[in-house]
CSV table of C-alpha atoms in Angstrom, one decimal:
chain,number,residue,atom,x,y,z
N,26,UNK,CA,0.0,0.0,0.0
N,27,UNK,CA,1.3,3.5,-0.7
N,28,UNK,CA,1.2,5.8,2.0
N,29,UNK,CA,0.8,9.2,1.7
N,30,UNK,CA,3.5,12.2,2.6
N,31,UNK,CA,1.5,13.5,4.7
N,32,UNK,CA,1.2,10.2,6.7
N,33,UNK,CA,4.8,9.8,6.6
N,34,UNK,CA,5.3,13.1,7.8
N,35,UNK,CA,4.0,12.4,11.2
N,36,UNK,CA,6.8,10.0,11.5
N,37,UNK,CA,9.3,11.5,10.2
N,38,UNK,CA,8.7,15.4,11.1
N,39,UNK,CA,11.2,18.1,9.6
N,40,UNK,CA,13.3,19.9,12.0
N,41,UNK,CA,16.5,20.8,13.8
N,42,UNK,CA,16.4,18.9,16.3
N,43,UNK,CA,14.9,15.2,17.1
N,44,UNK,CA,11.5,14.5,19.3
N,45,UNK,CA,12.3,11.4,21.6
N,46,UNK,CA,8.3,10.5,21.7
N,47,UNK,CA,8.6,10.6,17.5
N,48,UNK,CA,11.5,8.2,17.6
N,49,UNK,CA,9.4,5.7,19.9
N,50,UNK,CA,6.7,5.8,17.2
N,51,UNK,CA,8.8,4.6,14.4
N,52,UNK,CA,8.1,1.0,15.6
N,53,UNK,CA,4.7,1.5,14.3
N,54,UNK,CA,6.6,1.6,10.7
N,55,UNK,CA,9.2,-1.2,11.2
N,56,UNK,CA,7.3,-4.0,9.9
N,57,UNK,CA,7.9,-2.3,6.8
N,58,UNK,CA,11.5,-3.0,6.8
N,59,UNK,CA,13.3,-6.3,6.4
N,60,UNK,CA,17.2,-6.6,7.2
N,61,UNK,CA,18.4,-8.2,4.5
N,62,UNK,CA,20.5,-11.7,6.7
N,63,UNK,CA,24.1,-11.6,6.3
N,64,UNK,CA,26.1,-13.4,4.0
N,65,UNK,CA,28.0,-15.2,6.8
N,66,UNK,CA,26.6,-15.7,10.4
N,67,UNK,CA,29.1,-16.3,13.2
N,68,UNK,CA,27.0,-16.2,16.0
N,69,UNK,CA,26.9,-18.5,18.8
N,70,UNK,CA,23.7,-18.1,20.2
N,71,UNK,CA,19.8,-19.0,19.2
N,72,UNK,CA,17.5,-17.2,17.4
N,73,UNK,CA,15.5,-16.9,14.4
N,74,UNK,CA,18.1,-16.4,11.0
N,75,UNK,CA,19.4,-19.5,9.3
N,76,UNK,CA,23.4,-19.4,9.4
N,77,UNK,CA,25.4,-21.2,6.8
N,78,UNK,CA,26.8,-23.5,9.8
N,79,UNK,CA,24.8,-27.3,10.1
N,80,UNK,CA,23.4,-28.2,13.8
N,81,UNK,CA,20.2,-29.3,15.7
N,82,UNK,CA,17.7,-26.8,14.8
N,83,UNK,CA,13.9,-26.8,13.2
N,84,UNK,CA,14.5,-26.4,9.9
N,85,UNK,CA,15.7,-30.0,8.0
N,86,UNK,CA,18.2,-29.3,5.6
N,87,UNK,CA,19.0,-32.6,4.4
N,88,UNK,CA,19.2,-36.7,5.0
N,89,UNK,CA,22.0,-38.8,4.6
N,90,UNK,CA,24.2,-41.6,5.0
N,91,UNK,CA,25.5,-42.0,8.9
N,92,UNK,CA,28.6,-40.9,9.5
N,93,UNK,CA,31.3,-41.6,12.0
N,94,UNK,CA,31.2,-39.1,14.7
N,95,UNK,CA,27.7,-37.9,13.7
N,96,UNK,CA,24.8,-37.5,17.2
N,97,UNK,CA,22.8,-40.8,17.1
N,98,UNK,CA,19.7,-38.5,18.7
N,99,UNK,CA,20.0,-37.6,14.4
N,100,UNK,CA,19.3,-40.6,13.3
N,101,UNK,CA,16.4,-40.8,11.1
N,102,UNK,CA,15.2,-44.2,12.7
N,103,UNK,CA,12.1,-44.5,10.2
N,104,UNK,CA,14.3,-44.1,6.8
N,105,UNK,CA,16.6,-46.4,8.4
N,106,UNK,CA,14.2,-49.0,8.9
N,107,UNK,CA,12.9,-49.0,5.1
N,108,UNK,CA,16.7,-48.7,3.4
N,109,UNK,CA,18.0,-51.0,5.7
N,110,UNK,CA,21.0,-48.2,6.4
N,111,UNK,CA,21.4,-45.9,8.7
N,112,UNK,CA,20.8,-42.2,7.8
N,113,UNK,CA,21.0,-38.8,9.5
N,114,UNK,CA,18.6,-35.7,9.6
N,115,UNK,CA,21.0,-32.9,9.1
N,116,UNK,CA,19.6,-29.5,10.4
N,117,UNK,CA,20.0,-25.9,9.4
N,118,UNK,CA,20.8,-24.5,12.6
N,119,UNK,CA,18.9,-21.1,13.6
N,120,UNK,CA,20.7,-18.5,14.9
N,121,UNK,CA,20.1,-14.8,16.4
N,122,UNK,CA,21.8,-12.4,14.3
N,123,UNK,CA,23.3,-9.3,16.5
N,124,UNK,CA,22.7,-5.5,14.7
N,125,UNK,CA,24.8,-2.7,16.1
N,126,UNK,CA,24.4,1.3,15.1
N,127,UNK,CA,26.7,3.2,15.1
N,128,UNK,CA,24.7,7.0,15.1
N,129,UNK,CA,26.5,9.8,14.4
N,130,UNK,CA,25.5,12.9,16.7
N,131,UNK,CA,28.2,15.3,16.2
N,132,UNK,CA,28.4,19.0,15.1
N,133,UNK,CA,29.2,18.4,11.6
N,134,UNK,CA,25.4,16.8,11.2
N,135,UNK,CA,23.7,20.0,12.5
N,136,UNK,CA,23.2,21.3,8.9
N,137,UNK,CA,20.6,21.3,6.8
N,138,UNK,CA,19.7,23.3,4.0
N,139,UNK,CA,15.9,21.8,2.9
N,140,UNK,CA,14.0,19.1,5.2
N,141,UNK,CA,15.5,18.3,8.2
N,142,UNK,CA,19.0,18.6,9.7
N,143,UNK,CA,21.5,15.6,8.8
N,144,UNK,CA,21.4,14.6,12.7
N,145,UNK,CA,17.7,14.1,12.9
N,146,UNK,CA,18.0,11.9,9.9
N,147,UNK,CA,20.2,10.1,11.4
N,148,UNK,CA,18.3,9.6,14.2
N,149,UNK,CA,15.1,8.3,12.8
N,150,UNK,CA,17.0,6.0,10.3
N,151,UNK,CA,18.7,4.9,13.5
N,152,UNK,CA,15.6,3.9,15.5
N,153,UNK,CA,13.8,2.5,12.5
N,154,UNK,CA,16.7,-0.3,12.2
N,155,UNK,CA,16.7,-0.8,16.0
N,156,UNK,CA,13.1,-1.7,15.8
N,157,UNK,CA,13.1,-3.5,12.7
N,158,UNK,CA,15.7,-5.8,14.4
N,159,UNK,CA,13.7,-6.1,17.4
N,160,UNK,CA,10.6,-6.9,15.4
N,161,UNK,CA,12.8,-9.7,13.6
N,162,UNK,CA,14.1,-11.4,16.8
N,163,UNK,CA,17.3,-9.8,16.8
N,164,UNK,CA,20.0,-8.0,19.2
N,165,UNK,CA,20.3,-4.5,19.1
N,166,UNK,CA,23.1,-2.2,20.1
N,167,UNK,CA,24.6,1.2,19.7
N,168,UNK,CA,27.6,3.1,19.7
N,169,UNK,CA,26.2,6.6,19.9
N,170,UNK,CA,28.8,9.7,19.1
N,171,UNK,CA,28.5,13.1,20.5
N,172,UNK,CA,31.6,15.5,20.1
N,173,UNK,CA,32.5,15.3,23.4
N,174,UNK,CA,31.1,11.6,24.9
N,175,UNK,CA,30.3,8.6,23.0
N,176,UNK,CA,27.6,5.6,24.3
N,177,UNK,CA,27.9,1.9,24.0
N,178,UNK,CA,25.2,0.0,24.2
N,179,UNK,CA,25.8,-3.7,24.2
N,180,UNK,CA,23.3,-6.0,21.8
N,181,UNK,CA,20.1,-7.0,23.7
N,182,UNK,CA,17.0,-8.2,22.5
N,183,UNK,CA,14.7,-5.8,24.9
N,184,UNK,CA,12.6,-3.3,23.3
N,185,UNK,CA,13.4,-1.4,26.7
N,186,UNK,CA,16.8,-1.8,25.6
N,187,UNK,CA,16.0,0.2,22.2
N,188,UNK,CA,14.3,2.8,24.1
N,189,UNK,CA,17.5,3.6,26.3
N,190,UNK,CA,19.6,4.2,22.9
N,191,UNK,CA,16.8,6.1,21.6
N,192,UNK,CA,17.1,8.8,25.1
N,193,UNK,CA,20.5,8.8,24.7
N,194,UNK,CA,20.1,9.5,20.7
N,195,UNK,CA,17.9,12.4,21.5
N,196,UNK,CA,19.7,13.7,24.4
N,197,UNK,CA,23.0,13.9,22.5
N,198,UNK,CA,20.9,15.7,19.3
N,199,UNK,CA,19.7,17.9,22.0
N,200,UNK,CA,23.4,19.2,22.9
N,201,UNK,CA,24.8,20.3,19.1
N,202,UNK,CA,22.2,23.2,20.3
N,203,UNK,CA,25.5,24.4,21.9
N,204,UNK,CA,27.8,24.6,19.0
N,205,UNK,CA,31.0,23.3,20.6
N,206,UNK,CA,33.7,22.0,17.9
N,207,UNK,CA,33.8,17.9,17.8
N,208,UNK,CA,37.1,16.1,19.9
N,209,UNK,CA,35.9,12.8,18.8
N,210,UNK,CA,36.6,11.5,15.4
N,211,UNK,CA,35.5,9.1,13.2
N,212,UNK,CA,38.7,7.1,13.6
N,213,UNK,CA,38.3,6.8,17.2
N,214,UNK,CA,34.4,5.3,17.2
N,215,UNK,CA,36.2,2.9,14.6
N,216,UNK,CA,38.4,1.8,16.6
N,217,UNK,CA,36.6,0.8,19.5
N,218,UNK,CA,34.3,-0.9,16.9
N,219,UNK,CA,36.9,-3.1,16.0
N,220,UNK,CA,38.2,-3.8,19.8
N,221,UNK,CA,34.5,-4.5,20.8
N,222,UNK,CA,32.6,-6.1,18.2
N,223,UNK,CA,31.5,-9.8,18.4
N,224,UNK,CA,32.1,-11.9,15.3
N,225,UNK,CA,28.9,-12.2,13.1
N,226,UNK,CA,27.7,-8.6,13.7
N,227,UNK,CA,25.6,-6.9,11.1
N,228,UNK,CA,26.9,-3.1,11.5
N,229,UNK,CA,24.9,0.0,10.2
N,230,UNK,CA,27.0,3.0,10.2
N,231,UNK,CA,25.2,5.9,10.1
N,232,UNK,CA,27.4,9.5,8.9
N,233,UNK,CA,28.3,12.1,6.8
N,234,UNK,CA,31.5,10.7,6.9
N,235,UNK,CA,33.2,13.8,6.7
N,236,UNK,CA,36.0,12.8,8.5
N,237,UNK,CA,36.3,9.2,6.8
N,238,UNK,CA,40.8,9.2,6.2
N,239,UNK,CA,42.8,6.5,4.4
N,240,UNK,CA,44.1,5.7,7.8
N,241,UNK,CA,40.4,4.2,8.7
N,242,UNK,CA,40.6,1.9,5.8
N,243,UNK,CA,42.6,-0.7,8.3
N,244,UNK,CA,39.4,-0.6,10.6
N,245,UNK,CA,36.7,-1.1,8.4
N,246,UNK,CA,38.9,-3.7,7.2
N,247,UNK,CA,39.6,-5.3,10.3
N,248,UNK,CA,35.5,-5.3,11.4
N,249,UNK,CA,34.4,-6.1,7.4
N,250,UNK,CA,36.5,-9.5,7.6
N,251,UNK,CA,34.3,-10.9,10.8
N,252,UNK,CA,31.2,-8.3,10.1
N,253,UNK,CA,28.6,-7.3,7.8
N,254,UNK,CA,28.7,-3.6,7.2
N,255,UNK,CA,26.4,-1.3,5.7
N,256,UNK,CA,27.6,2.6,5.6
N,257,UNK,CA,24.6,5.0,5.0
N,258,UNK,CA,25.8,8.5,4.3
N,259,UNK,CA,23.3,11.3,5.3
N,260,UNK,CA,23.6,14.3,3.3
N,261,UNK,CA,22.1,17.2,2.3
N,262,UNK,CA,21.1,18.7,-1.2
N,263,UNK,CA,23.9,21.6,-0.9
N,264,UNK,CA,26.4,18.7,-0.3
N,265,UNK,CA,25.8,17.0,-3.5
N,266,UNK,CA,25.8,20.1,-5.5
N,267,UNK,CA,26.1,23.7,-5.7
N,268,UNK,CA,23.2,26.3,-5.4
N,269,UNK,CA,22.2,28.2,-8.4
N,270,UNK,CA,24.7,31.7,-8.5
N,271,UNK,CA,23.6,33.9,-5.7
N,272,UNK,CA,24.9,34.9,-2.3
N,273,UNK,CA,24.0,32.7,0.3
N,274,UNK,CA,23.9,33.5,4.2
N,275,UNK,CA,24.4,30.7,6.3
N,276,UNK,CA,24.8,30.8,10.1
N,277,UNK,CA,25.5,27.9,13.0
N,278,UNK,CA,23.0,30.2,15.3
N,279,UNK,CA,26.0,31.7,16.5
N,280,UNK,CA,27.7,33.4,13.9
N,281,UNK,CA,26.2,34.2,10.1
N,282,UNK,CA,28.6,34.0,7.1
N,283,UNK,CA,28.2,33.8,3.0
N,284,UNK,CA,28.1,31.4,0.3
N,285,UNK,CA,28.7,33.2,-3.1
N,286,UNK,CA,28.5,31.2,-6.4
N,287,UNK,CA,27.6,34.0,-8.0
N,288,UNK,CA,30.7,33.2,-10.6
N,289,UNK,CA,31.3,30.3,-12.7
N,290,UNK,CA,34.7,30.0,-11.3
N,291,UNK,CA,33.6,30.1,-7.8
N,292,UNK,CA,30.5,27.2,-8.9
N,293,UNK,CA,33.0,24.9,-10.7
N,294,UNK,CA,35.5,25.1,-7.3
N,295,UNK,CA,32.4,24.4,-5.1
N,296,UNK,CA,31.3,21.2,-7.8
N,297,UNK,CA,34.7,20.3,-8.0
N,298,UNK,CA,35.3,20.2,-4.0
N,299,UNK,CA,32.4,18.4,-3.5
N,300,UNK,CA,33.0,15.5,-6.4
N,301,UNK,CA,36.4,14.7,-4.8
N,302,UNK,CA,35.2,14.8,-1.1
N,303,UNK,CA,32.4,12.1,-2.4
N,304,UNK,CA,34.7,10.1,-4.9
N,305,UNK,CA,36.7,9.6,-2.0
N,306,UNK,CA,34.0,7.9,0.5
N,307,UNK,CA,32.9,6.1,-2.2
N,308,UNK,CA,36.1,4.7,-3.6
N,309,UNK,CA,37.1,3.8,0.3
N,310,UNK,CA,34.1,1.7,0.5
N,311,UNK,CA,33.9,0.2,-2.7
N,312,UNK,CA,38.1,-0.9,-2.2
N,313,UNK,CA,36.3,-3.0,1.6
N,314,UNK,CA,33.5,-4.1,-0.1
N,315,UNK,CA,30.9,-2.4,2.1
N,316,UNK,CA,27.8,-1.4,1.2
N,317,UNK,CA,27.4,1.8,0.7
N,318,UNK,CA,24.1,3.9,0.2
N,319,UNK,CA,23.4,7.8,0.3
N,320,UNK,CA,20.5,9.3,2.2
N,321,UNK,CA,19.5,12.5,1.4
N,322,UNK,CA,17.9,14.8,4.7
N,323,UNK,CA,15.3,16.7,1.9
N,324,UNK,CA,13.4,13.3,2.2
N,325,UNK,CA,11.3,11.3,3.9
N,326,UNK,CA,13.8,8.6,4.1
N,327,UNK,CA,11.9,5.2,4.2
N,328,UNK,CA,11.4,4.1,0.7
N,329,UNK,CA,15.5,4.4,0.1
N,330,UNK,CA,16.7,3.2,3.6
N,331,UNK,CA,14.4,-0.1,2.4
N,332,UNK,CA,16.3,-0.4,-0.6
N,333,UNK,CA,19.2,0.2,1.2
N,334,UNK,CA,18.7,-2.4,4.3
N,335,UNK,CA,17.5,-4.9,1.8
N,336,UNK,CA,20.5,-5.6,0.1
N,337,UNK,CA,22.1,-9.2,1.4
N,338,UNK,CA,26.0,-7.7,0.1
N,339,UNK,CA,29.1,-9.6,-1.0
């Protein structure tokens, strides 16, 4: 069924800043989303996505021949009877899938030029995952990144669980209302990524990625070997390309300052700083084999973020 925009508005209102109570309703739309399962499930726990590993779980995957070393609770005891040899029900085994977001709250997403700020998109892409994974039987946790303090949130399976990230989501999008420069990096959330996170992970990363180096590339590396990992660049319009010629005035709610593309020198500089800064992200990303998708904070962002979390990857 398509819905309307102005039923999708109510879930995902414009603004600066993020509404904790409109985050919470997002699990209203989650059945909407499926999380595409990961090519390779490491996982050591139960749950409800098929891993690539055989055990003793519900789903039969195959009979055959007994086998030295094979459980004799497997044995298929009527099949036996009739081929006069014994034979074993091998099983697919089910296994719970852990998701992890990593939501980027820092200064550099305060901006937008259209819809909403970069920030809030983040945040409602964030809590739409968390509560598509809850809806799905999976773990949930978060690494969420302020520029002063970060949050880690180990996997649960609690939709109380989903509500604490969601607090702390809004609570940090409350602060960048202060306009105090970033200390954390990119690099650093990365890097405590790859010191904490379990084998088998499914990873959405959630950022402009302004701050994405060639160092990082050994990070994402190290995670993308054990890990699934999509990367979901919010952006906004002005980011993608330049404004027609004027003279812009931009402010932080602090301070104002101009954008003039009046010429065409200063409007192929602007084009041309932008294509490298994106060719870059890309290129990193394409080079680890991660998924990478661009969300754009002019739009209601479900019909793209489906597309997006829908793909299985390499």
């Amino acid at each position: 069924m398509t819905q309307s925009k102005d039923y999708l508005d109510a879930f995902f209102p414009a603004g600066a800043f993020t509404d904790e109570r409109q985050l919470t309703q997002l699990r209203l739309l989650a059945n909407q989303v499926r999380l595409a399962r990961s090519p390779q499930i490491h996982g050591v726990m139960s749950g409800s996505h098929l891993s690539k590993q055989k055990g003793r779980g519900l789903d039969l995957d195959q009979l055959r021949l007994y086998q030295g070393g094979d459980d004799i609770r497997t044995i298929d005891w009527r099949v036996t009877a009739r081929t006069q040899k014994p034979h074993t029900r091998i099983y697919k085994e089910e296994r719970e899938r852990p998701i992890f977001i990593m939501c980027d709250q820092r200064s550099p997403m305060f901006f937008g030029s259209r819809r909403s700020f970069k920030s809030v998109l983040a945040a409602q892409c964030s809590a739409l995952i968390a509560w598509a994974a809850i809806g799905h039987g999976d773990r949930v946790g978060a690494l969420v990144l302020g520029d002063h303090e970060e949050t880690d949130f180990r996997p649960k399976q609690r939709s109380q669980h989903v509500l604490q990230i969601l607090r702390c989501i809004n609570q940090y999008n409350q602060k960048l209302k202060d306009h105090t420069a970033p200390q954390n990096s990119l690099s650093d959330a990365l890097v405590h990524l790859q010191r904490t996170m379990k084998p088998g992970t499914t990873l959405f990363l959630l950022s402009d990625f302004y701050d994405l180096t060639e160092a990082d590339k050994e990070a994402l590396y190290t995670i993308r070997r054990h890990n699934h990992i999509v990367a979901l660049q919010i952006l906004d319009p002005l980011e993608l390309e330049s404004p027609p010629p004027g003279l812009y005035g931009v402010s932080d709610g602090i301070t104002e300052g101009w954008i003039d593309t009046q010429s065409a020198t200063a409007q192929k500089s602007y084009q041309e700083a932008v294509s490298v800064w994106h060719d870059t992200i890309a290129k990193t990303f394409k080079q680890l084999s991660i998924n990478h998708w661009q969300l754009s904070a002019a739009e209601i962002p479900l019909a793209a973020l489906k597309v997006a979390l829908e793909q299985r990857g390499a």
